[in-house]
Short mmCIF file of C-alpha atoms in Angstrom, two decimals:
data_model
loop_
_atom_site.label_atom_id
_atom_site.label_comp_id
_atom_site.label_asym_id
_atom_site.label_seq_id
_atom_site.Cartn_x
_atom_site.Cartn_y
_atom_site.Cartn_z
CA MET A 1 -133.13 -149.88 -50.86
CA GLN A 2 -135.96 -150.53 -53.63
CA PRO A 3 -139.37 -149.04 -53.12
CA ARG A 4 -142.31 -151.30 -52.36
CA ARG A 5 -144.76 -151.82 -55.22
CA ASN A 6 -148.47 -151.08 -55.33
CA ALA A 7 -150.96 -153.19 -53.49
CA GLY A 8 -151.49 -156.57 -55.15
CA GLN A 9 -147.89 -156.85 -56.25
CA GLN A 10 -146.63 -158.37 -53.00
CA GLY A 11 -145.52 -161.96 -53.40
CA ALA A 12 -147.25 -164.56 -51.23
CA ARG A 13 -145.25 -167.06 -49.33
CA SER A 14 -146.21 -170.69 -49.57
CA GLY A 15 -144.88 -173.91 -48.20
CA CYS A 16 -145.63 -177.60 -47.80
CA GLU A 17 -144.78 -180.26 -45.29
CA GLN A 18 -144.07 -183.80 -46.36
CA ALA A 19 -146.08 -186.55 -44.62
CA ARG A 20 -144.16 -189.03 -42.54
CA PRO A 21 -144.88 -192.50 -44.07
CA HIS A 22 -143.71 -194.49 -41.02
CA SER A 23 -145.59 -193.35 -37.92
CA ALA A 24 -145.03 -194.82 -34.48
CA TYR A 25 -148.48 -196.41 -34.65
CA ALA A 26 -147.72 -198.10 -37.97
CA ARG A 27 -144.43 -199.50 -36.68
CA ALA A 28 -146.12 -200.86 -33.57
CA ALA A 29 -148.88 -202.49 -35.61
CA HIS A 30 -146.50 -204.04 -38.15
CA PRO A 31 -143.41 -205.60 -36.58
CA ALA A 32 -141.99 -206.25 -40.03
CA SER A 33 -142.12 -202.60 -40.75
CA ARG A 34 -140.43 -201.88 -37.42
CA ASN A 35 -137.65 -204.31 -38.21
CA ALA A 36 -137.19 -202.77 -41.62
CA CYS A 37 -136.55 -199.39 -40.00
CA ASN A 38 -134.63 -200.81 -37.03
CA PRO A 39 -132.92 -204.08 -38.13
CA PRO A 40 -131.98 -206.65 -35.46
CA HIS A 41 -128.48 -206.34 -34.07
CA ALA A 42 -126.45 -208.47 -36.44
CA HIS A 43 -123.12 -209.91 -35.42
CA PRO A 44 -120.18 -207.86 -36.67
CA ARG A 45 -117.79 -209.57 -39.07
CA GLN A 46 -114.81 -210.98 -37.20
CA PRO A 47 -111.29 -209.90 -38.06
CA ARG A 48 -109.52 -212.27 -40.38
CA ASN A 49 -106.25 -211.57 -38.65
CA ALA A 50 -105.08 -214.65 -36.79
CA HIS A 51 -104.03 -212.57 -33.79
CA ALA A 52 -107.61 -211.31 -33.38
CA ALA A 53 -109.21 -214.79 -33.06
CA TYR A 54 -111.49 -215.19 -30.07
CA SER A 55 -112.01 -218.13 -27.79
CA ALA A 56 -115.49 -219.65 -27.54
CA LYS A 57 -115.99 -217.82 -24.26
CA ASP A 58 -114.82 -214.54 -25.75
CA ARG A 59 -117.20 -214.96 -28.66
CA ARG A 60 -120.11 -215.53 -26.31
CA CYS A 61 -119.25 -212.32 -24.43
CA ALA A 62 -118.74 -210.28 -27.61
CA HIS A 63 -121.94 -211.57 -29.25
CA PRO A 64 -124.63 -212.11 -26.60
CA ALA A 65 -127.68 -214.08 -27.64
CA SER A 66 -130.06 -211.48 -26.22
CA ALA A 67 -131.40 -209.07 -28.87
CA GLY A 68 -131.85 -206.38 -26.22
CA THR A 69 -128.13 -206.07 -25.51
CA PRO A 70 -126.60 -202.99 -27.18
CA PHE A 71 -124.80 -203.69 -30.40
CA GLN A 72 -121.00 -203.60 -30.09
CA GLN A 73 -119.55 -200.81 -32.24
CA ASN A 74 -116.58 -201.20 -34.53
CA TYR A 75 -114.64 -198.29 -33.05
CA SER A 76 -111.60 -198.67 -35.24
CA GLY A 77 -113.73 -198.30 -38.40
CA ARG A 78 -115.55 -195.27 -36.94
CA SER A 79 -112.23 -193.64 -36.06
CA ARG A 80 -111.06 -194.05 -39.64
CA ARG A 81 -114.29 -192.47 -40.95
CA SER A 82 -114.03 -189.59 -38.46
CA SER A 83 -110.45 -188.86 -39.44
CA THR A 84 -111.52 -188.83 -43.10
CA ARG A 85 -114.25 -186.25 -42.39
CA SER A 86 -112.06 -183.96 -40.25
CA PRO A 87 -110.52 -181.88 -43.13
CA ALA A 88 -113.95 -181.33 -44.73
CA THR A 89 -115.40 -180.28 -41.39
CA ALA A 90 -112.57 -177.82 -40.81
CA VAL A 91 -113.02 -176.28 -44.27
CA ALA A 92 -116.77 -175.91 -43.72
CA ALA A 93 -116.15 -174.20 -40.39
CA LEU A 94 -113.68 -171.75 -41.96
CA ILE A 95 -116.18 -170.92 -44.72
CA LEU A 96 -118.91 -170.30 -42.14
CA VAL A 97 -116.67 -167.99 -40.10
CA ALA A 98 -115.68 -166.06 -43.24
CA ALA A 99 -119.34 -165.69 -44.30
CA VAL A 100 -120.36 -164.38 -40.88
CA GLY A 101 -117.45 -161.94 -40.88
CA PHE A 102 -118.32 -160.64 -44.35
CA ALA A 103 -121.98 -160.22 -43.42
CA GLY A 104 -120.96 -158.15 -40.39
CA TRP A 105 -118.63 -155.99 -42.46
CA PHE A 106 -121.27 -155.45 -45.14
CA SER A 107 -123.85 -154.41 -42.54
CA MET A 108 -121.49 -151.90 -40.97
CA GLN A 109 -120.61 -150.43 -44.36
CA ALA A 110 -124.29 -150.05 -45.26
CA ILE A 111 -125.06 -148.37 -41.95
CA GLN A 112 -122.17 -145.95 -42.44
CA GLY A 113 -123.38 -145.14 -45.95
CA ASN A 114 -120.43 -146.69 -47.82
CA LEU A 115 -122.66 -149.03 -49.80
CA PRO A 116 -125.76 -148.26 -51.87
CA VAL A 117 -129.10 -149.17 -50.32
CA ALA A 118 -132.54 -149.49 -51.80
CA ASP A 119 -134.30 -146.21 -52.41
CA ALA A 120 -130.98 -144.36 -52.45
CA ALA A 121 -129.18 -142.76 -55.38
CA TYR A 122 -125.54 -142.60 -56.39
CA ARG A 123 -123.70 -140.57 -53.78
CA SER A 124 -122.78 -137.16 -55.12
CA PRO A 125 -119.28 -135.78 -54.32
CA VAL A 126 -120.83 -132.53 -53.06
CA ALA A 127 -124.14 -133.98 -51.83
CA ALA A 128 -123.01 -133.85 -48.20
CA THR A 129 -122.78 -130.05 -48.42
CA ALA A 130 -125.79 -129.49 -50.70
CA GLN A 131 -127.94 -126.52 -49.72
CA SER A 132 -131.63 -126.60 -50.46
CA THR A 133 -133.69 -123.65 -51.67
CA PRO A 134 -134.22 -121.50 -48.53
CA MET A 135 -137.70 -121.65 -47.00
CA ALA A 136 -138.08 -117.91 -47.53
CA GLN A 137 -138.08 -118.57 -51.28
CA TRP A 138 -140.68 -121.35 -51.26
CA GLU A 139 -143.70 -120.23 -53.24
CA LYS A 140 -146.65 -121.66 -55.11
CA GLY A 141 -146.00 -122.42 -58.76
CA SER A 142 -142.25 -122.96 -58.35
CA VAL A 143 -140.68 -126.32 -57.51
CA PRO A 144 -137.88 -125.73 -54.98
CA LEU A 145 -134.62 -127.66 -55.04
CA LEU A 146 -134.55 -129.73 -51.87
CA TYR A 147 -131.84 -132.25 -51.06
CA GLN A 148 -132.08 -135.25 -48.75
CA THR A 149 -128.43 -134.63 -47.85
CA ASP A 150 -129.10 -131.11 -46.58
CA PRO A 151 -127.55 -130.88 -43.06
CA ALA A 152 -130.88 -129.52 -41.78
CA TRP A 153 -132.37 -133.05 -41.89
CA SER A 154 -129.85 -135.49 -43.35
CA ASN A 155 -129.02 -137.11 -39.99
CA ILE A 156 -132.54 -137.93 -38.80
CA ARG A 157 -133.50 -141.61 -38.81
CA TYR A 158 -135.76 -142.76 -41.62
CA ALA A 159 -136.55 -146.20 -43.08
CA GLU A 160 -133.98 -147.85 -40.79
CA ASN A 161 -131.24 -145.59 -42.12
CA HIS A 162 -130.08 -142.00 -42.16
CA PHE A 163 -132.37 -139.68 -44.08
CA GLY A 164 -129.42 -138.64 -46.24
CA GLU A 165 -129.30 -142.21 -47.57
CA SER A 166 -132.97 -143.19 -47.83
CA GLY A 167 -134.96 -139.96 -47.80
CA CYS A 168 -135.46 -139.32 -51.51
CA GLY A 169 -139.19 -140.20 -51.42
CA PRO A 170 -140.25 -137.71 -48.73
CA THR A 171 -137.94 -135.06 -50.21
CA CYS A 172 -139.61 -135.36 -53.61
CA MET A 173 -143.06 -135.20 -52.05
CA ALA A 174 -142.05 -132.05 -50.16
CA MET A 175 -140.96 -130.38 -53.43
CA VAL A 176 -144.27 -131.21 -55.11
CA TYR A 177 -146.35 -130.18 -52.08
CA ILE A 178 -144.64 -126.79 -51.81
CA ALA A 179 -144.96 -126.10 -55.55
CA LEU A 180 -148.70 -126.82 -55.57
CA THR A 181 -149.72 -125.25 -52.26
CA GLY A 182 -147.06 -122.67 -51.43
CA ALA A 183 -147.20 -123.95 -47.83
CA THR A 184 -144.11 -124.12 -45.66
CA ASP A 185 -145.35 -126.55 -42.98
CA LYS A 186 -144.02 -129.70 -44.64
CA ASP A 187 -140.26 -129.78 -45.16
CA PRO A 188 -138.52 -133.12 -45.96
CA ALA A 189 -138.22 -133.99 -42.26
CA ALA A 190 -141.96 -133.47 -41.74
CA MET A 191 -142.70 -135.59 -44.81
CA ALA A 192 -140.48 -138.34 -43.42
CA GLU A 193 -142.50 -138.33 -40.20
CA LEU A 194 -145.73 -138.52 -42.19
CA ALA A 195 -144.45 -141.49 -44.22
CA THR A 196 -143.27 -143.30 -41.10
CA LYS A 197 -146.54 -142.84 -39.20
CA GLY A 198 -148.51 -143.95 -42.25
CA GLY A 199 -146.49 -147.17 -42.55
CA TYR A 200 -144.91 -146.21 -45.88
CA ALA A 201 -141.29 -146.40 -44.68
CA GLY A 202 -139.47 -149.73 -44.43
CA PRO A 203 -136.04 -151.35 -44.78
CA ASP A 204 -136.19 -150.88 -48.58
CA GLY A 205 -136.99 -147.17 -48.38
CA THR A 206 -140.29 -145.51 -49.28
CA ALA A 207 -143.25 -147.52 -50.57
CA TRP A 208 -144.93 -146.50 -53.81
CA LEU A 209 -148.22 -146.17 -51.94
CA PHE A 210 -146.84 -143.05 -50.28
CA MET A 211 -146.87 -141.43 -53.73
CA THR A 212 -150.63 -141.97 -53.99
CA GLU A 213 -152.22 -142.55 -50.57
CA GLY A 214 -149.70 -140.34 -48.81
CA ALA A 215 -150.28 -137.58 -51.35
CA ALA A 216 -154.04 -137.78 -50.81
CA SER A 217 -153.57 -137.15 -47.09
CA LEU A 218 -151.83 -133.90 -48.09
CA GLY A 219 -154.67 -132.79 -50.33
CA LEU A 220 -152.90 -133.81 -53.54
CA ALA A 221 -154.36 -135.93 -56.33
CA ALA A 222 -151.87 -138.39 -57.84
CA THR A 223 -152.36 -139.66 -61.39
CA GLU A 224 -150.32 -142.46 -62.94
CA VAL A 225 -148.57 -141.29 -66.11
CA GLY A 226 -147.64 -143.47 -69.05
CA ALA A 227 -143.95 -143.94 -69.70
CA ASP A 228 -143.95 -142.16 -73.05
CA GLU A 229 -143.02 -138.67 -74.21
CA GLN A 230 -146.53 -137.57 -75.14
CA SER A 231 -147.99 -138.44 -71.72
CA ILE A 232 -145.18 -136.70 -69.85
CA ARG A 233 -145.43 -133.58 -72.00
CA ARG A 234 -149.19 -133.38 -71.46
CA GLU A 235 -148.87 -133.37 -67.67
CA LEU A 236 -145.99 -130.88 -67.53
CA VAL A 237 -147.71 -128.46 -69.90
CA LYS A 238 -150.68 -128.45 -67.50
CA GLY A 239 -148.36 -127.40 -64.68
CA ARG A 240 -148.39 -130.78 -62.94
CA PRO A 241 -145.01 -131.82 -61.53
CA ILE A 242 -144.14 -135.50 -61.87
CA ILE A 243 -142.44 -137.84 -59.41
CA ALA A 244 -140.57 -140.68 -61.12
CA SER A 245 -139.43 -143.91 -59.52
CA MET A 246 -136.10 -144.73 -61.18
CA GLY A 247 -134.39 -148.08 -61.57
CA PRO A 248 -130.67 -148.83 -61.98
CA GLY A 249 -128.92 -146.54 -64.44
CA ASP A 250 -127.74 -142.93 -64.37
CA PHE A 251 -129.52 -142.07 -61.12
CA THR A 252 -129.18 -145.13 -58.91
CA THR A 253 -127.91 -148.68 -58.53
CA THR A 254 -131.06 -149.85 -56.73
CA GLY A 255 -134.04 -147.47 -56.60
CA HIS A 256 -134.54 -143.72 -56.39
CA PHE A 257 -137.19 -140.99 -56.66
CA ILE A 258 -136.73 -137.77 -58.64
CA VAL A 259 -139.02 -134.90 -59.65
CA ILE A 260 -139.58 -133.93 -63.30
CA THR A 261 -140.48 -130.25 -63.19
CA ASP A 262 -140.44 -128.85 -66.75
CA ILE A 263 -139.27 -129.06 -70.36
CA ASP A 264 -136.47 -126.71 -71.43
CA LYS A 265 -136.11 -124.83 -74.73
CA ASN A 266 -134.15 -127.73 -76.23
CA SER A 267 -137.00 -130.14 -75.51
CA ASN A 268 -135.13 -131.84 -72.67
CA LEU A 269 -136.50 -132.62 -69.23
CA VAL A 270 -135.69 -130.49 -66.19
CA ILE A 271 -134.96 -132.77 -63.24
CA HIS A 272 -134.75 -132.14 -59.50
CA ASP A 273 -132.68 -134.99 -58.07
CA PRO A 274 -132.85 -134.87 -54.25
CA ASN A 275 -129.43 -136.49 -53.98
CA SER A 276 -127.40 -134.62 -56.59
CA PRO A 277 -126.93 -130.95 -57.46
CA GLU A 278 -124.99 -132.06 -60.55
CA ARG A 279 -127.77 -134.20 -61.97
CA SER A 280 -130.27 -131.51 -61.09
CA ALA A 281 -128.30 -128.97 -63.14
CA LYS A 282 -128.14 -131.24 -66.17
CA ALA A 283 -130.73 -131.51 -68.96
CA TRP A 284 -132.05 -135.01 -69.59
CA SER A 285 -133.52 -136.46 -72.77
CA PHE A 286 -136.93 -138.10 -72.71
CA ASP A 287 -135.45 -141.38 -73.90
CA THR A 288 -132.93 -141.55 -71.05
CA VAL A 289 -135.49 -140.92 -68.32
CA ILE A 290 -138.21 -143.10 -69.84
CA GLY A 291 -135.76 -145.94 -70.37
CA GLN A 292 -134.83 -146.02 -66.67
CA CYS A 293 -138.10 -145.17 -64.91
CA ARG A 294 -140.35 -147.74 -63.26
CA ALA A 295 -143.36 -145.59 -62.51
CA LEU A 296 -144.54 -141.99 -62.94
CA TRP A 297 -147.13 -139.94 -61.05
CA SER A 298 -148.31 -136.39 -61.80
CA TYR A 299 -149.83 -134.18 -59.11
CA SER A 300 -152.51 -131.54 -58.78
CA LEU A 301 -154.66 -130.14 -55.97
CA ILE A 302 -157.70 -132.18 -54.99
#
């Protein structure tokens, strides 16, 4: 799944229909034109074989003078053409069957979580057993570690998939919301419901508009942040957590959301990856994160 872009970035479909130059009216008004499209029934060439010679009577029966009599087909020639096309037709049918079978297999694998989907990160070896920061420890001023793969909500349906596969957006928003408000009424499952009702969840995951419009409905002000070290430092120093939309690289093969919470003593970024305890425990350089991010938003109370 890849996240949907901001308003105005949706591509518009277009199409055209070619005019038909020979209408029924034109053919009726111009017999020559009609004959050009539907030539008179010409006499088929007679076999040169002496054994195929017709009598005068036979020729009159085979080639009637009336133009309205159906044209006699050369069935032997058509049989030869049909036999020539048979192998190609069989190959095309086999290719079609194989394509349909592969599409079915791919869909089943995606549903079962064996293939990456948009808005989902690399699957972590221990992500299925990841435990989030307990609700009792949620407090204002501290960004909790919440995982989309937490058994408490990983199996709910979200964005036409399991939350454990496509729930990184709501999970990140829950982390930011808790850190800024100290409230406990919006866990990742509640955020997923909010995104779904607001129309921000789709087949590709969570739309970027959820990071701005959705945040506003929670009483949070979202500010776009430039993809450079100075801009990121400025927001973090002010105590504003940042949600980053990541592209293919260290965090995902398609699209993924993470939270940038702080800068450590070695001037590296502290990351909360909702799909990986390992990546969350690792320090990340500015260059690595900036080089792979697509968009950044910082948050504060309205």
